Short mmCIF file of C-alpha atoms in Angstrom, two decimals:
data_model
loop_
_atom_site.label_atom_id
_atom_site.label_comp_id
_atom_site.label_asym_id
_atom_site.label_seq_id
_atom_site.Cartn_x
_atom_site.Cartn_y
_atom_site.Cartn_z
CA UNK U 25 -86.98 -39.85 -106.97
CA UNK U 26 -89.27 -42.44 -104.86
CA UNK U 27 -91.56 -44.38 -106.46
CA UNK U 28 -93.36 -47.57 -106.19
CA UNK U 29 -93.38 -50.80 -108.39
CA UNK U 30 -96.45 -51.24 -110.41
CA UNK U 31 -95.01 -54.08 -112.47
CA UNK U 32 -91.66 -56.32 -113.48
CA UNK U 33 -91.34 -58.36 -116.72
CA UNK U 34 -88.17 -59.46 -115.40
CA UNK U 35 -85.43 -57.23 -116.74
CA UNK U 36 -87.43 -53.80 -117.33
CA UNK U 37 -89.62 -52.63 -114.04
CA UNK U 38 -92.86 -50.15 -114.14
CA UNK U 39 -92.54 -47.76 -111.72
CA UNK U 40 -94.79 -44.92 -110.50
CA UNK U 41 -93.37 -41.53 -109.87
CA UNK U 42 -96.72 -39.23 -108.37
CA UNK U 43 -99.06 -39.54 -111.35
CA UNK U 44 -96.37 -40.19 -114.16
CA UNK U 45 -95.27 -43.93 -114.91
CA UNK U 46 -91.75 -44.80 -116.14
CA UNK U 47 -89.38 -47.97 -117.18
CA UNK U 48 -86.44 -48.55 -115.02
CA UNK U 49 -83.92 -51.27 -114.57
CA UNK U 50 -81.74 -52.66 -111.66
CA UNK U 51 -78.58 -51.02 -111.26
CA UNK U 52 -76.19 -53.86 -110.98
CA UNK U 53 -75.24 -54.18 -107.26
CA UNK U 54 -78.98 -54.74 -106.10
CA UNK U 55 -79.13 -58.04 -108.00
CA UNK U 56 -76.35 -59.69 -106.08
CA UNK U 57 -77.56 -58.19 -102.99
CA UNK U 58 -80.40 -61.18 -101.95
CA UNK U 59 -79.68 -64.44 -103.12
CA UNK U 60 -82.17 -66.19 -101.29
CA UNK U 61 -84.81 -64.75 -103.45
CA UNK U 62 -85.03 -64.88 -106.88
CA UNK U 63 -86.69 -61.21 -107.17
CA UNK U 64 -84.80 -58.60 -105.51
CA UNK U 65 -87.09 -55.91 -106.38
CA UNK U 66 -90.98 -57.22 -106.37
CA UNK U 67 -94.58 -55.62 -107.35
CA UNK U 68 -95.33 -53.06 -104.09
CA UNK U 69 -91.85 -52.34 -103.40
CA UNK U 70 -91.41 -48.62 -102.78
CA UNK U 71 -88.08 -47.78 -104.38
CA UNK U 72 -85.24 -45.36 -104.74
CA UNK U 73 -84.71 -44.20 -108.81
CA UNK U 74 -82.03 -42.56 -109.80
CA UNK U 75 -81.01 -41.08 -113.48
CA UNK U 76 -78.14 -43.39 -115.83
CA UNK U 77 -75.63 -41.61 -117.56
CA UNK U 78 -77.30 -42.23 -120.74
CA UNK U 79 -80.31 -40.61 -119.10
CA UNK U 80 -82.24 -43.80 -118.02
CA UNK U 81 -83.88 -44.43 -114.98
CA UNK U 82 -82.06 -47.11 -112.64
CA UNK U 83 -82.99 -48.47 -109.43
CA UNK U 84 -81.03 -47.91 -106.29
CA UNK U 85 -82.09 -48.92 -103.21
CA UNK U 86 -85.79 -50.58 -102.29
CA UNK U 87 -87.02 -48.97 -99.20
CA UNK U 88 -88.00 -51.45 -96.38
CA UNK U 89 -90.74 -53.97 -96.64
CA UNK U 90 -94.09 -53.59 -94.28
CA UNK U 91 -94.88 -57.03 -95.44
CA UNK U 92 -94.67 -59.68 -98.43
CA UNK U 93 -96.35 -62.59 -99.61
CA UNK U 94 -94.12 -65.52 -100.82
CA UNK U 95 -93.74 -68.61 -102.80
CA UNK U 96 -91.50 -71.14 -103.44
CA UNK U 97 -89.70 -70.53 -106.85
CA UNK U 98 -90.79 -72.41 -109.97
CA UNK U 99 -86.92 -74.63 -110.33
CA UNK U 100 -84.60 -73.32 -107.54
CA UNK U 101 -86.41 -75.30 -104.31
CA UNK U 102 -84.36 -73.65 -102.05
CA UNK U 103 -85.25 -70.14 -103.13
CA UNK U 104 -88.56 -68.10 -103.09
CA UNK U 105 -90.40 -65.84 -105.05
CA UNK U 106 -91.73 -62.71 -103.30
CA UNK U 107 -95.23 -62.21 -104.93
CA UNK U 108 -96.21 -58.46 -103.67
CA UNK U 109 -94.90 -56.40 -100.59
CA UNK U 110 -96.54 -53.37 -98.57
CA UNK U 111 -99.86 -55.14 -98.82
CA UNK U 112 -102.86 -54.23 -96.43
CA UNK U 113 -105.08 -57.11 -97.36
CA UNK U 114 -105.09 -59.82 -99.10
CA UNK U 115 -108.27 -61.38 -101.31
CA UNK U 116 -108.31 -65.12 -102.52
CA UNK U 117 -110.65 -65.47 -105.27
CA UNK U 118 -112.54 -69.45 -104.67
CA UNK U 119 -115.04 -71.12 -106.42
CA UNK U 120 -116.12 -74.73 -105.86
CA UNK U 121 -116.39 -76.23 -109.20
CA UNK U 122 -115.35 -74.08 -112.73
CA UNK U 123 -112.69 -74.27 -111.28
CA UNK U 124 -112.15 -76.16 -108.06
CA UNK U 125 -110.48 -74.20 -105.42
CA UNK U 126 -109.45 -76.88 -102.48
CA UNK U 127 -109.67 -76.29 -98.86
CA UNK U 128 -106.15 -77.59 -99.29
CA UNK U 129 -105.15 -74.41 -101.47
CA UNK U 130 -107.34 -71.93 -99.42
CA UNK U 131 -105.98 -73.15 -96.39
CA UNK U 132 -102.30 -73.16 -97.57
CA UNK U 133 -103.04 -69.68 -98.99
CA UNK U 134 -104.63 -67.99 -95.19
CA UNK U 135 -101.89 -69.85 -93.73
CA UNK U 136 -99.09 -68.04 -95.55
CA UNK U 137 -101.32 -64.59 -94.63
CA UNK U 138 -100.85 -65.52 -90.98
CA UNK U 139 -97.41 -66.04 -91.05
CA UNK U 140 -96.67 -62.89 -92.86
CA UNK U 141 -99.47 -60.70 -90.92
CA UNK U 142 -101.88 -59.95 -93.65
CA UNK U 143 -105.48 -59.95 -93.13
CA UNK U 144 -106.69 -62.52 -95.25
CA UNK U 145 -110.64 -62.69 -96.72
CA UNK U 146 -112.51 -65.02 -99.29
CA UNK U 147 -114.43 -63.90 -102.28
CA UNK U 148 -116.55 -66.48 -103.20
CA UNK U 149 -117.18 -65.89 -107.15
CA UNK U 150 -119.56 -67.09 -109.72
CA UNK U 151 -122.83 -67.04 -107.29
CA UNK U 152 -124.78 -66.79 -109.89
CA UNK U 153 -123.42 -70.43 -111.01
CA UNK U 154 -124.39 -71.94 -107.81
CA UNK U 155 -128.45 -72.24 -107.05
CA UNK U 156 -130.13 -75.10 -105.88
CA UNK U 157 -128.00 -78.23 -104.63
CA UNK U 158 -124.68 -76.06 -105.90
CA UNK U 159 -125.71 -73.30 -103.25
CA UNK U 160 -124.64 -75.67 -100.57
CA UNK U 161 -121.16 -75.53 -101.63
CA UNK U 162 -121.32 -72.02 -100.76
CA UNK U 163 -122.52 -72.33 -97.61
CA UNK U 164 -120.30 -75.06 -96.52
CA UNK U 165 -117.16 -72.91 -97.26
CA UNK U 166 -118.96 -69.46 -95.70
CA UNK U 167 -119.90 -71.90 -92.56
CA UNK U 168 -115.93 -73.03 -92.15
CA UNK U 169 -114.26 -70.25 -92.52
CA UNK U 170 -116.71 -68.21 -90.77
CA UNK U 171 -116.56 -70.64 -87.58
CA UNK U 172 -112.49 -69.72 -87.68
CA UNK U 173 -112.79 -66.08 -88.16
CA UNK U 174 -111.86 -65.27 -91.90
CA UNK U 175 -114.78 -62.80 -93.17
CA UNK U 176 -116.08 -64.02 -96.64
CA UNK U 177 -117.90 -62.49 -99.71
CA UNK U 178 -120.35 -63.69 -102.80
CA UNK U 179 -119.92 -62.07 -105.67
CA UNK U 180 -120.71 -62.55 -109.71
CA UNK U 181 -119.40 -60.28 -111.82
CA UNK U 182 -122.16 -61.20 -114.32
CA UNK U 183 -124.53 -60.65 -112.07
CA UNK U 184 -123.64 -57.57 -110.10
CA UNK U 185 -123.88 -59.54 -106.84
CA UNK U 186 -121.44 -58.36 -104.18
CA UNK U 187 -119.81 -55.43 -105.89
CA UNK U 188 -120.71 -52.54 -104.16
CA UNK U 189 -119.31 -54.75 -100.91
CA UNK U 190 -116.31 -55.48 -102.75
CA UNK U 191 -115.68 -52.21 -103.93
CA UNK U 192 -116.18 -50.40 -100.17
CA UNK U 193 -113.51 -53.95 -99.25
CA UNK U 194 -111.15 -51.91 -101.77
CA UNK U 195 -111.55 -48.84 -101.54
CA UNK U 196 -108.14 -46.79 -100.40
CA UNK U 197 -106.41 -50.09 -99.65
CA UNK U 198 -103.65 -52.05 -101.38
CA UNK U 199 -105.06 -55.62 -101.86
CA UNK U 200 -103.78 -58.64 -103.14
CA UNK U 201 -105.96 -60.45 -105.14
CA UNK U 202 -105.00 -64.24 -105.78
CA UNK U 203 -106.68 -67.52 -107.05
CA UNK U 204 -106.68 -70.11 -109.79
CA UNK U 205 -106.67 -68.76 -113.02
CA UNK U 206 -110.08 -68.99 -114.53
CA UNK U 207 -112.08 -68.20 -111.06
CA UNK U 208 -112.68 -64.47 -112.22
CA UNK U 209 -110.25 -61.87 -110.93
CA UNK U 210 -109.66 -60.02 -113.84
CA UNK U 211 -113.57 -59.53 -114.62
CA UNK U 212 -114.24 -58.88 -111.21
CA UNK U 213 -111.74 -56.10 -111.33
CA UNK U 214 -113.00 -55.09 -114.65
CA UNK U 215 -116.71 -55.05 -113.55
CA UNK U 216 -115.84 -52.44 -110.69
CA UNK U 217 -113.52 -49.96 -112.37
CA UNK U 218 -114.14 -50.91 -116.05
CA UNK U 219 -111.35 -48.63 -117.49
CA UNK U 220 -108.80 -50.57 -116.39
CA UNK U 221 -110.07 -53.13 -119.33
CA UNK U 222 -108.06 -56.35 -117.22
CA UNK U 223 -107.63 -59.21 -119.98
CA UNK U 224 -110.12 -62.09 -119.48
CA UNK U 225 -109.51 -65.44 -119.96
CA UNK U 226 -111.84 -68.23 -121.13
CA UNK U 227 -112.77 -71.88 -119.23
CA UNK U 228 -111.94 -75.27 -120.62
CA UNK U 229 -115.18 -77.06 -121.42
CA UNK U 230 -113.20 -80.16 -120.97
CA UNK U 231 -111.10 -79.61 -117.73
CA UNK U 232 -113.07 -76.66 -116.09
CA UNK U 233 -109.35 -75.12 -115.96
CA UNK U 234 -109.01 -71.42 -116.72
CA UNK U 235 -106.62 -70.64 -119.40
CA UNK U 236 -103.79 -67.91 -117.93
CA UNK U 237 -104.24 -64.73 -118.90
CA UNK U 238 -101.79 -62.67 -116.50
CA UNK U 239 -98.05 -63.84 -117.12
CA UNK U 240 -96.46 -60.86 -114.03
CA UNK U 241 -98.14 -59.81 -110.94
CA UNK U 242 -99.39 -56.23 -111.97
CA UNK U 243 -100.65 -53.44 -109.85
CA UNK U 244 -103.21 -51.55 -110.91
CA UNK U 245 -104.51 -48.29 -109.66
CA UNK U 246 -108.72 -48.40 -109.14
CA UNK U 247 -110.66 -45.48 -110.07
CA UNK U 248 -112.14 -44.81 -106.97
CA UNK U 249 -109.06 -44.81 -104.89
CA UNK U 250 -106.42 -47.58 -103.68
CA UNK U 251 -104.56 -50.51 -105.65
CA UNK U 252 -105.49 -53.91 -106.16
CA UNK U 253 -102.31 -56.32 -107.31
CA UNK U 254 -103.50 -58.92 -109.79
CA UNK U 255 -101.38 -62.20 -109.48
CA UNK U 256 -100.99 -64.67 -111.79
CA UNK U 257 -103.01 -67.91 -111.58
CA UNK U 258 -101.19 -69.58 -108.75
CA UNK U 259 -102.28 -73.01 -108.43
CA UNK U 260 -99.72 -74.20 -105.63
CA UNK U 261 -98.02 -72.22 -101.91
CA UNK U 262 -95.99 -73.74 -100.67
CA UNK U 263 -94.97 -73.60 -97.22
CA UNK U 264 -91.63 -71.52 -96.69
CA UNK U 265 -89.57 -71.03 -93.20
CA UNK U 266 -91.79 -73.05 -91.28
CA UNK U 267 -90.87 -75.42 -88.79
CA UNK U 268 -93.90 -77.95 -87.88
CA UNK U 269 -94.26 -77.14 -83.94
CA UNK U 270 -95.03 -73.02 -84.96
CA UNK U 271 -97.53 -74.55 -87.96
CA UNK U 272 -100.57 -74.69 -85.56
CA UNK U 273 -100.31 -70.87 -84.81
CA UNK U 274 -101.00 -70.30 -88.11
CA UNK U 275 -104.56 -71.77 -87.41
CA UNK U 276 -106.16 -69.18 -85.23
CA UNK U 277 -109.01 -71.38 -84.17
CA UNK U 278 -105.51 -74.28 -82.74
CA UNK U 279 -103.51 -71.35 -81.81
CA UNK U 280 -106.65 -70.50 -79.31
CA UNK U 281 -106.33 -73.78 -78.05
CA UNK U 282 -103.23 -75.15 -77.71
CA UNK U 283 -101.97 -74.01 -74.72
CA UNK U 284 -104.60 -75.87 -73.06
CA UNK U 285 -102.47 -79.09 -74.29
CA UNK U 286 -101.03 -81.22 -72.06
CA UNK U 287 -97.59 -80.75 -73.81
CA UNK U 288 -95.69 -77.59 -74.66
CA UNK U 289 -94.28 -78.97 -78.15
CA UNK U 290 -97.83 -80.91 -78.85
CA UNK U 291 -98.01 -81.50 -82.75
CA UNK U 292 -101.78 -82.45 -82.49
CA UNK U 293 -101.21 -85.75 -83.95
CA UNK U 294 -101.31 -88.75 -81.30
CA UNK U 295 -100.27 -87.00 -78.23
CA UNK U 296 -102.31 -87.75 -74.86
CA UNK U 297 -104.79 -84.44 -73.88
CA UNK U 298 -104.35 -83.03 -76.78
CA UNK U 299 -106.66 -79.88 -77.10
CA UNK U 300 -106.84 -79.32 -80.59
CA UNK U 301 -108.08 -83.03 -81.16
CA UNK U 302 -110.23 -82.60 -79.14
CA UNK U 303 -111.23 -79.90 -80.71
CA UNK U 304 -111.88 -81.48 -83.94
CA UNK U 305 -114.07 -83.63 -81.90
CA UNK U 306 -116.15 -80.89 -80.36
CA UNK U 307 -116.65 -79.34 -83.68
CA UNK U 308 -114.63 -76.12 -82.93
CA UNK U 309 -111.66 -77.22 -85.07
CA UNK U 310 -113.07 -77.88 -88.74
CA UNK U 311 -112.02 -81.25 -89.76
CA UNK U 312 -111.11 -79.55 -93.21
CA UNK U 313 -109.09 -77.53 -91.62
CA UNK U 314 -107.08 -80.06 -89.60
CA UNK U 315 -106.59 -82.20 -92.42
CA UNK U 316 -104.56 -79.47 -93.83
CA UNK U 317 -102.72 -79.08 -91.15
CA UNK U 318 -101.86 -83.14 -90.75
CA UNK U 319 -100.92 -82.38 -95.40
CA UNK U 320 -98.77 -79.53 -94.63
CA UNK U 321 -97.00 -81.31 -91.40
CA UNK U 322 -96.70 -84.51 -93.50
CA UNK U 323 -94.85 -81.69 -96.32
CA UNK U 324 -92.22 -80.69 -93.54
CA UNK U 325 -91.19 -83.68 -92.88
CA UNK U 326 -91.73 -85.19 -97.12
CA UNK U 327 -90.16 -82.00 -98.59
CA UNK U 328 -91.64 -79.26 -100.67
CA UNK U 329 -95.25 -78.53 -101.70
CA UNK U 330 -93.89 -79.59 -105.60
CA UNK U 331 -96.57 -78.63 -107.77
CA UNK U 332 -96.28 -75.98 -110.80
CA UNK U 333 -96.77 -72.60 -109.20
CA UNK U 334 -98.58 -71.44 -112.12
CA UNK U 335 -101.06 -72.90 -114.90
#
């Protein structure tokens, strides 16, 4: 029987079978079989099942990955977390303030899309929270990432704004949807195939943090055709198998550039004719953006991105 992993709690997974759903667990030769992550079986994983003796479904084999997203894992540095596989697209959820999404985070999160060849867009939620002096937040996130090629969306789930967009974004795809917790994925998802019924968390008055709600990335099936994966509320990537002279072609607007610099292994730092810098000069490489790039060479050379993966 093939199926395809709709969930994992850790020792019991969700699997989908055509249009029935069933538990299964490992058998025991697949968990020694990849030690370097700490999930040998993730959520998107198409997957071999075969009956137990005592009639229970097992896990055999997990078919070949198109793709992945990764993290770091929680307390083993030196092993990482595979978040989803056999994705098509992947969504972060931002919102300026209520909570804060960084350009550090975003930028940490496209990055990790590039390196793992998913097409990567921004939904910017809450619009209906940001009028007046606020709406220029918006437009100075739309204006960055727009100037570097990553397509971006408004939405309010309160308000209705965007949905029809996001749903036609959706539709017949499997999408990764990530973010802080609190910046709205669950009502989104609720708002545009309300039977689903996604638990909703609430916002700190005091912190502007959302509270976590989603404790396993879950795939869901949408009622008008294709998956959307809802991740926990990841509040820190980091960077995993890369070395700092491949970093810049992870930024499509220095990977356009840097051949034009004068040297081969240029790190865009203080190197003579250096085309990315002058890029940032010119205007055509956000300075946003290339402070990220300085925080995540800065990591490589520091050690790990060590925040808590999750709130």
């Amino acid at each position: 029987m093939k199926g395809r992993i709709l969930k994992s709690t850790g020792s019991f997974y969700i699997v989908e079978i055509e249009d029935q759903v069933v538990s299964a667990k490992l058998k025991g030769k697949l968990r020694l079989l990849d030690q370097k992550n700490t999930n040998p079986v993730a959520v998107g994983d198409m997957v071999e099942l075969v009956l137990g003796k005592k009639g229970e479904c097992l896990i055999e084999r997990v078919y070949e990955r198109k793709n992945y997203l990764i993290r770091r894992s929680v307390n083993l540095s030196k092993q990482t977390h595979i978040i989803a596989s056999n994705i098509d697209q992947a969504l972060l959820i931002v919102t300026p303030v209520y909570p804060e999404t960084s350009f550090g985070f975003i930028d940490r999160f496209l990055v990790t899309c590039e390196a793992y060849s998913i097409p990567a867009y921004l939904i910017l939620n809450k619009a209906d929270l940001f009028i007046g002096e606020l709406s220029e937040l918006l437009e100075g996130i739309e204006y960055i990432y727009h100037k570097v090629g990553y397509p971006t969306l408004r939405t309010s789930a309160i308000e209705g704004t965007g949905l029809e967009e996001l749903k036609m974004l959706l539709k017949d795809k499997i999408s990764l949807l990530s973010g802080h917790s609190g910046v709205g994925k669950s009502s989104l998802v609720n708002a545009i195939s309300p039977g689903l019924n996604l638990k909703t968390g609430q916002i700190s008055d005091y912190h502007f943090k959302g509270t976590h709600t989603t404790t396993f990335a879950e795939m869901h099936r949408l009622s008008f055709g294709g998956y959307v994966i809802d991740t926990p509320g990841i509040k820190g990537f980091g960077l995993v198998d890369m070395t700092s002279e491949e970093l810049s072609d992870y930024f499509p607007e220095m990977l356009r550039l840097k051949a034009n610099c004068r040297f081969n292994n240029c790190l865009h730092i203080n190197e003579p004719d250096c085309a990315v810098r002058a890029g940032v000069e010119e205007g055509t490489v956000p300075e946003t953006r290339y402070h990220s790039y300085l925080n995540m060479l800065e990591e490589e050379k520091t050690g790990p991105y060590r925040v808590d993966d999750y709130q």
